[in-house]
Amino acid sequence: MKNRERKRYLVFEVISEREINKRELLKEIWGSVYSLYGDVGASESEIWLIGYEKKKDGDTGIDVSEGMGILRCAAYKVEEVRAALAYIHSVNEARVGIGVVGISGTIKGATRLTNPALSKSKS
Amino acid sequence: MPNFFDLNVHAYPETDVPVEDMLRVAKRYGYAGIAITNNDDISNGNNVSNYIFRGVEIRTNSVSELKRKIKLYYGKVSLLAVHGGSEKINKAALKDFRVDILAHPCGEKGEGELSHVLVRYAAENGVAIDFNLNALIQSKRSDRARILRKMREIFKIVRKYKAMPIITSNAHSVYDLRAPREMIALVSLFGMQKAEAVHALSDIPKDVLEKKWKKEREVEII
């Protein structure tokens, strides 16, 4: 019997009106998951925000604040969590848009996704 | 990977976001093209590039005005959408083969009406029925539940009568755009299967832009 549930690490990008911090974002993600799936669904999805950082040099080419983060969730709940992330339209009244960049089974793989330069040198 | 299209985006001059910014973010999310459909306005006309399609969204409350505007815009834009909502507008739009898309038939608050009779008109006349995800994203709790219920109801009928569903963001700013994979995850909440959703985001919008359904219909008449 497996002792540990399988996890997935979602790498996501955030564009926002103003800079947002990890705490605000986490609160909003939880709020979104709760409102969509309720207490039971939220407990099953096992969400954990591994990290979130503001990007120093954005690459959209337009005047928005950008950030990138890694979110852990249960492997079989990936699509649900993706929907919950897409549902978020504002964080503390600053409009945001969140898009998942990639999914990995390990933190190592996910970190590689956050830094394309690193992955190029490895492969 | 299929080419994804978002056929309902509002940009400058209706909102203060330039078309170029919208396109830049959309391309980054993996879209092959977007259509600008401002309300009753075709001034932002020139097809700026191969990725931007020029459209118009007619928004009115009276059927006679709708007909007049369809006549006015038909042939001048590559995409003619009608802002749906009340039953009489939905009916008039779906009965007219010149219309390409009935945008948000459930209304922006889930108050719209669309019966199976109307969806049959849509299938006959090749009018695509739009599922507007911005309404879901921007609403809260009971509103959201009502919109989801409405969309589930409509999608069931659409599937039954083989009408064409399309999924759009109805974005008014760059923050309202969502990547195709996220859109697919969102529509699964009202019962759309993944394959159907991919189809509704890629093949059907392409056919709508190429007027494939209209051509087939013309052939039938001859």
Short mmCIF file of C-alpha atoms in Angstrom, two decimals:
data_model
loop_
_atom_site.label_atom_id
_atom_site.label_comp_id
_atom_site.label_asym_id
_atom_site.label_seq_id
_atom_site.Cartn_x
_atom_site.Cartn_y
_atom_site.Cartn_z
CA MET A 1 0.00 0.00 0.00
CA LYS A 2 1.20 3.44 -0.81
CA ASN A 3 1.77 5.53 2.25
CA ARG A 4 1.89 8.84 0.46
CA GLU A 5 -0.52 10.33 -2.03
CA ARG A 6 1.00 11.35 -5.34
CA LYS A 7 1.49 15.05 -5.81
CA ARG A 8 1.80 17.42 -8.71
CA TYR A 9 3.62 20.72 -8.80
CA LEU A 10 1.93 23.42 -10.85
CA VAL A 11 4.13 26.23 -12.11
CA PHE A 12 2.01 29.31 -12.70
CA GLU A 13 2.46 32.85 -13.91
CA VAL A 14 0.57 35.84 -12.58
CA ILE A 15 0.02 39.18 -14.28
CA SER A 16 -1.40 41.85 -12.02
CA GLU A 17 -2.15 45.53 -11.84
CA ARG A 18 0.18 46.06 -8.92
CA GLU A 19 2.70 43.92 -7.11
CA ILE A 20 1.09 41.27 -4.91
CA ASN A 21 2.69 39.28 -2.14
CA LYS A 22 2.60 35.60 -1.35
CA ARG A 23 0.24 35.92 1.57
CA GLU A 24 -2.43 37.81 -0.38
CA LEU A 25 -2.20 35.35 -3.23
CA LEU A 26 -2.45 32.29 -1.01
CA LYS A 27 -5.53 33.71 0.69
CA GLU A 28 -7.17 34.28 -2.68
CA ILE A 29 -6.31 30.78 -3.94
CA TRP A 30 -7.82 29.23 -0.82
CA GLY A 31 -10.88 31.42 -1.16
CA SER A 32 -11.34 30.33 -4.74
CA VAL A 33 -10.93 26.62 -3.97
CA TYR A 34 -13.34 26.86 -1.04
CA SER A 35 -16.00 28.67 -2.99
CA LEU A 36 -15.78 26.21 -5.87
CA TYR A 37 -15.43 22.86 -4.12
CA GLY A 38 -16.30 23.48 -0.49
CA ASP A 39 -14.49 22.21 2.58
CA VAL A 40 -14.32 18.59 1.47
CA GLY A 41 -12.98 19.41 -1.98
CA ALA A 42 -10.45 21.81 -0.55
CA SER A 43 -9.16 19.21 1.90
CA GLU A 44 -8.86 16.61 -0.86
CA SER A 45 -6.94 18.87 -3.18
CA GLU A 46 -4.11 19.27 -0.61
CA ILE A 47 -3.03 22.66 -1.78
CA TRP A 48 0.29 24.07 -0.65
CA LEU A 49 1.96 27.16 -2.04
CA ILE A 50 5.62 26.26 -2.33
CA GLY A 51 6.83 29.64 -3.42
CA TYR A 52 5.89 32.83 -5.16
CA GLU A 53 8.16 35.54 -6.43
CA LYS A 54 7.86 38.69 -8.42
CA LYS A 55 9.63 38.56 -11.74
CA LYS A 56 12.36 41.14 -11.99
CA ASP A 57 12.14 41.69 -15.71
CA GLY A 58 8.76 40.94 -17.19
CA ASP A 59 8.64 39.57 -20.70
CA THR A 60 5.08 40.40 -21.77
CA GLY A 61 6.29 43.73 -23.06
CA ILE A 62 3.36 45.62 -21.54
CA ASP A 63 2.96 47.59 -18.39
CA VAL A 64 1.93 44.94 -15.85
CA SER A 65 3.46 43.44 -12.75
CA GLU A 66 4.44 39.81 -13.23
CA GLY A 67 5.11 36.97 -10.87
CA MET A 68 5.73 33.26 -10.88
CA GLY A 69 5.02 30.56 -8.34
CA ILE A 70 4.81 26.86 -7.61
CA LEU A 71 1.70 25.27 -6.13
CA ARG A 72 1.53 21.71 -4.88
CA CYS A 73 -1.68 19.72 -5.14
CA ALA A 74 -2.92 16.13 -5.24
CA ALA A 75 -2.17 14.42 -8.55
CA TYR A 76 -5.78 13.52 -9.32
CA LYS A 77 -7.05 17.03 -8.58
CA VAL A 78 -4.92 18.91 -11.09
CA GLU A 79 -7.77 19.95 -13.40
CA GLU A 80 -9.89 21.10 -10.48
CA VAL A 81 -7.08 23.22 -9.09
CA ARG A 82 -6.42 24.62 -12.54
CA ALA A 83 -10.04 25.74 -12.75
CA ALA A 84 -9.81 27.30 -9.29
CA LEU A 85 -6.72 29.26 -10.35
CA ALA A 86 -8.44 30.45 -13.51
CA TYR A 87 -11.38 31.63 -11.40
CA ILE A 88 -9.29 34.19 -9.56
CA HIS A 89 -9.95 37.63 -10.99
CA SER A 90 -8.61 39.90 -8.32
CA VAL A 91 -6.33 39.91 -5.30
CA ASN A 92 -7.09 42.63 -2.78
CA GLU A 93 -8.93 44.56 -5.46
CA ALA A 94 -6.02 44.47 -7.88
CA ARG A 95 -7.04 42.68 -11.05
CA VAL A 96 -4.98 39.59 -11.84
CA GLY A 97 -4.80 36.84 -14.43
CA ILE A 98 -3.24 33.49 -13.62
CA GLY A 99 -2.03 30.96 -16.17
CA VAL A 100 -0.44 27.57 -15.56
CA VAL A 101 2.87 27.27 -17.39
CA GLY A 102 3.69 23.67 -16.69
CA ILE A 103 3.16 20.73 -14.39
CA SER A 104 5.78 18.52 -12.86
CA GLY A 105 5.88 15.51 -10.55
CA THR A 106 8.84 16.77 -8.56
CA ILE A 107 9.90 20.06 -7.05
CA LYS A 108 13.15 19.79 -8.96
CA GLY A 109 11.35 19.55 -12.27
CA ALA A 110 9.10 22.44 -11.34
CA THR A 111 12.02 24.67 -10.42
CA ARG A 112 13.55 23.91 -13.76
CA LEU A 113 10.33 25.12 -15.42
CA THR A 114 10.47 28.41 -13.54
CA ASN A 115 13.90 29.07 -14.95
CA PRO A 116 14.07 28.31 -18.67
CA ALA A 117 17.74 29.22 -18.88
CA LEU A 118 18.56 26.46 -16.42
CA SER A 119 16.59 23.81 -18.26
CA LYS A 120 18.30 24.68 -21.54
CA SER A 121 21.74 24.18 -20.07
CA LYS A 122 20.72 20.82 -18.58
CA SER A 123 19.27 19.32 -21.73
CA MET B 1 -1.38 21.27 -30.73
CA PRO B 2 -4.46 22.76 -32.39
CA ASN B 3 -4.74 26.46 -33.10
CA PHE B 4 -6.83 28.15 -30.46
CA PHE B 5 -8.94 31.22 -31.10
CA ASP B 6 -10.71 33.63 -28.81
CA LEU B 7 -13.50 35.27 -30.76
CA ASN B 8 -14.85 37.75 -28.24
CA VAL B 9 -12.37 40.29 -26.99
CA HIS B 10 -13.14 43.94 -26.30
CA ALA B 11 -10.32 46.42 -26.72
CA TYR B 12 -9.60 50.08 -27.45
CA PRO B 13 -11.65 52.26 -28.12
CA GLU B 14 -14.32 50.54 -26.05
CA THR B 15 -11.91 49.81 -23.22
CA ASP B 16 -8.61 51.54 -22.59
CA VAL B 17 -6.48 48.53 -23.52
CA PRO B 18 -4.78 48.70 -26.93
CA VAL B 19 -5.35 45.80 -29.30
CA GLU B 20 -1.62 45.10 -29.46
CA ASP B 21 -1.42 44.47 -25.72
CA MET B 22 -4.34 42.07 -25.86
CA LEU B 23 -2.74 40.18 -28.71
CA ARG B 24 0.62 40.03 -26.96
CA VAL B 25 -0.88 38.46 -23.84
CA ALA B 26 -3.13 36.15 -25.86
CA LYS B 27 -0.22 34.87 -27.93
CA ARG B 28 1.76 34.30 -24.79
CA TYR B 29 -1.08 32.13 -23.49
CA GLY B 30 -0.94 30.14 -26.70
CA TYR B 31 -3.73 31.56 -28.86
CA ALA B 32 -3.34 31.60 -32.61
CA GLY B 33 -5.63 34.60 -32.99
CA ILE B 34 -8.22 36.81 -31.38
CA ALA B 35 -11.23 38.68 -32.74
CA ILE B 36 -11.97 42.17 -31.54
CA THR B 37 -15.71 42.56 -31.09
CA ASN B 38 -16.48 45.98 -29.72
CA ASN B 39 -20.07 46.93 -29.18
CA ASP B 40 -21.56 48.61 -32.25
CA ASP B 41 -18.24 49.91 -33.42
CA ILE B 42 -16.16 48.97 -36.43
CA SER B 43 -13.91 52.00 -36.39
CA ASN B 44 -10.96 49.99 -35.10
CA GLY B 45 -11.15 48.34 -38.42
CA ASN B 46 -8.05 47.41 -40.31
CA ASN B 47 -7.03 43.83 -39.88
CA VAL B 48 -3.82 44.85 -38.19
CA SER B 49 -2.17 41.49 -38.63
CA ASN B 50 -3.00 37.91 -39.43
CA TYR B 51 -3.74 37.26 -35.80
CA ILE B 52 -6.40 39.88 -35.24
CA PHE B 53 -9.82 39.49 -36.76
CA ARG B 54 -12.14 42.37 -37.06
CA GLY B 55 -15.58 41.90 -35.68
CA VAL B 56 -18.51 43.71 -34.20
CA GLU B 57 -20.90 42.88 -31.43
CA ILE B 58 -24.37 44.30 -31.88
CA ARG B 59 -25.96 45.28 -28.63
CA THR B 60 -29.55 46.39 -28.61
CA ASN B 61 -32.90 45.75 -26.99
CA SER B 62 -35.22 45.96 -29.95
CA VAL B 63 -35.57 43.48 -32.77
CA SER B 64 -36.08 46.10 -35.48
CA GLU B 65 -32.90 47.88 -34.49
CA LEU B 66 -31.05 44.57 -34.50
CA LYS B 67 -32.17 43.84 -38.03
CA ARG B 68 -31.18 47.28 -39.18
CA LYS B 69 -27.73 46.89 -37.69
CA ILE B 70 -27.18 43.44 -39.12
CA LYS B 71 -27.93 44.91 -42.52
CA LEU B 72 -25.54 47.77 -41.82
CA TYR B 73 -22.57 45.66 -40.71
CA TYR B 74 -23.02 42.55 -42.84
CA GLY B 75 -20.15 42.15 -45.26
CA LYS B 76 -18.07 44.86 -43.67
CA VAL B 77 -16.59 42.76 -40.87
CA SER B 78 -15.22 39.26 -40.74
CA LEU B 79 -17.22 38.41 -37.65
CA LEU B 80 -20.74 39.48 -36.80
CA ALA B 81 -21.78 38.79 -33.23
CA VAL B 82 -24.97 39.67 -31.42
CA HIS B 83 -25.12 40.40 -27.73
CA GLY B 84 -27.84 38.03 -26.57
CA GLY B 85 -29.91 37.99 -23.44
CA SER B 86 -33.65 38.35 -23.74
CA GLU B 87 -35.54 35.69 -25.64
CA LYS B 88 -36.72 37.90 -28.49
CA ILE B 89 -33.20 39.10 -29.29
CA ASN B 90 -31.83 35.57 -29.14
CA LYS B 91 -34.58 34.40 -31.45
CA ALA B 92 -34.09 37.17 -33.99
CA ALA B 93 -30.33 36.60 -34.03
CA LEU B 94 -30.49 32.84 -34.41
CA LYS B 95 -33.05 33.03 -37.19
CA ASP B 96 -30.75 35.24 -39.25
CA PHE B 97 -28.11 33.35 -41.23
CA ARG B 98 -25.97 36.49 -41.55
CA VAL B 99 -25.11 36.34 -37.86
CA ASP B 100 -21.97 34.38 -36.99
CA ILE B 101 -22.10 34.25 -33.23
CA LEU B 102 -24.72 34.72 -30.57
CA ALA B 103 -22.58 36.07 -27.75
CA HIS B 104 -23.54 35.30 -24.17
CA PRO B 105 -27.03 33.88 -24.75
CA CYS B 106 -27.28 33.32 -21.00
CA GLY B 107 -26.89 37.04 -20.48
CA GLU B 108 -24.15 38.46 -18.32
CA LYS B 109 -25.98 37.53 -15.13
CA GLY B 110 -27.53 34.24 -16.21
CA GLU B 111 -30.91 35.83 -16.90
CA GLY B 112 -31.12 34.92 -20.58
CA GLU B 113 -33.46 32.44 -22.18
CA LEU B 114 -32.61 29.87 -24.83
CA SER B 115 -35.05 27.09 -25.55
CA HIS B 116 -34.52 24.00 -27.66
CA VAL B 117 -36.54 25.56 -30.48
CA LEU B 118 -34.06 28.41 -30.73
CA VAL B 119 -31.05 26.10 -30.62
CA ARG B 120 -32.48 24.25 -33.58
CA TYR B 121 -32.55 27.51 -35.52
CA ALA B 122 -28.91 27.99 -34.54
CA ALA B 123 -27.96 24.60 -35.94
CA GLU B 124 -29.85 25.27 -39.16
CA ASN B 125 -28.49 28.75 -39.75
CA GLY B 126 -24.93 28.04 -38.64
CA VAL B 127 -24.92 30.52 -35.78
CA ALA B 128 -22.38 29.58 -33.14
CA ILE B 129 -23.48 29.74 -29.53
CA ASP B 130 -21.01 31.39 -27.25
CA PHE B 131 -20.17 30.37 -23.70
CA ASN B 132 -18.81 33.44 -22.06
CA LEU B 133 -16.41 32.53 -19.28
CA ASN B 134 -15.84 36.06 -18.09
CA ALA B 135 -19.34 35.99 -16.64
CA LEU B 136 -18.28 33.00 -14.54
CA ILE B 137 -14.95 34.44 -13.55
CA GLN B 138 -16.28 37.83 -12.48
CA SER B 139 -19.29 36.60 -10.50
CA LYS B 140 -19.55 35.35 -6.95
CA ARG B 141 -21.38 32.59 -5.09
CA SER B 142 -25.08 32.52 -5.90
CA ASP B 143 -24.67 34.45 -9.16
CA ARG B 144 -21.98 32.05 -10.26
CA ALA B 145 -24.14 29.06 -9.35
CA ARG B 146 -27.01 30.49 -11.39
CA ILE B 147 -24.81 31.11 -14.44
CA LEU B 148 -23.29 27.64 -14.20
CA ARG B 149 -26.75 26.10 -14.05
CA LYS B 150 -27.87 28.09 -17.06
CA MET B 151 -24.79 27.13 -19.05
CA ARG B 152 -25.22 23.46 -18.17
CA GLU B 153 -28.82 23.64 -19.32
CA ILE B 154 -27.94 25.35 -22.60
CA PHE B 155 -24.99 23.12 -23.33
CA LYS B 156 -27.16 20.02 -22.96
CA ILE B 157 -29.52 21.33 -25.65
CA VAL B 158 -26.65 22.47 -27.85
CA ARG B 159 -25.13 19.02 -27.72
CA LYS B 160 -28.46 17.37 -28.47
CA TYR B 161 -29.22 19.43 -31.58
CA LYS B 162 -25.61 19.51 -32.78
CA ALA B 163 -25.39 23.29 -32.74
CA MET B 164 -21.92 24.83 -32.55
CA PRO B 165 -20.67 25.83 -29.13
CA ILE B 166 -17.69 28.18 -28.89
CA ILE B 167 -15.86 29.26 -25.79
CA THR B 168 -14.76 32.87 -25.44
CA SER B 169 -13.31 35.02 -22.70
CA ASN B 170 -15.25 38.24 -23.42
CA ALA B 171 -12.18 39.94 -22.03
CA HIS B 172 -12.25 43.67 -21.36
CA SER B 173 -8.66 43.83 -20.10
CA VAL B 174 -5.51 41.74 -20.30
CA TYR B 175 -6.32 40.32 -16.87
CA ASP B 176 -9.52 38.74 -18.16
CA LEU B 177 -7.79 36.53 -20.71
CA ARG B 178 -7.20 32.91 -19.75
CA ALA B 179 -4.99 30.29 -21.39
CA PRO B 180 -6.77 27.60 -23.46
CA ARG B 181 -6.01 24.85 -20.95
CA GLU B 182 -7.55 26.95 -18.19
CA MET B 183 -10.63 27.60 -20.31
CA ILE B 184 -10.99 23.85 -20.81
CA ALA B 185 -10.73 23.27 -17.07
CA LEU B 186 -13.39 25.94 -16.48
CA VAL B 187 -15.93 24.57 -18.94
CA SER B 188 -15.59 21.10 -17.47
CA LEU B 189 -17.45 22.56 -14.49
CA PHE B 190 -20.67 22.69 -16.48
CA GLY B 191 -20.32 19.31 -18.07
CA MET B 192 -18.33 19.90 -21.25
CA GLN B 193 -15.97 17.05 -22.03
CA LYS B 194 -12.34 17.81 -22.76
CA ALA B 195 -12.51 16.78 -26.42
CA GLU B 196 -15.62 18.90 -26.96
CA ALA B 197 -13.96 21.86 -25.29
CA VAL B 198 -10.85 21.61 -27.46
CA HIS B 199 -13.10 21.45 -30.50
CA ALA B 200 -15.05 24.50 -29.31
CA LEU B 201 -11.85 26.48 -28.85
CA SER B 202 -10.03 25.56 -32.05
CA ASP B 203 -11.91 23.96 -34.94
CA ILE B 204 -15.30 25.62 -34.55
CA PRO B 205 -13.96 29.21 -34.28
CA LYS B 206 -11.83 28.52 -37.34
CA ASP B 207 -14.86 27.32 -39.27
CA VAL B 208 -16.83 30.33 -38.07
CA LEU B 209 -14.13 32.67 -39.37
CA GLU B 210 -13.97 30.88 -42.68
CA LYS B 211 -17.78 30.84 -42.86
CA LYS B 212 -17.62 27.15 -43.59
CA TRP B 213 -21.11 26.52 -42.28
CA LYS B 214 -22.62 29.26 -44.38
CA LYS B 215 -21.01 27.93 -47.54
CA GLU B 216 -22.36 24.47 -46.91
CA ARG B 217 -25.76 25.97 -46.45
CA GLU B 218 -25.58 27.84 -49.76
CA VAL B 219 -24.66 24.67 -51.53
CA GLU B 220 -27.71 23.00 -50.10
CA ILE B 221 -29.98 25.70 -51.48
CA ILE B 222 -28.63 25.33 -55.01
#
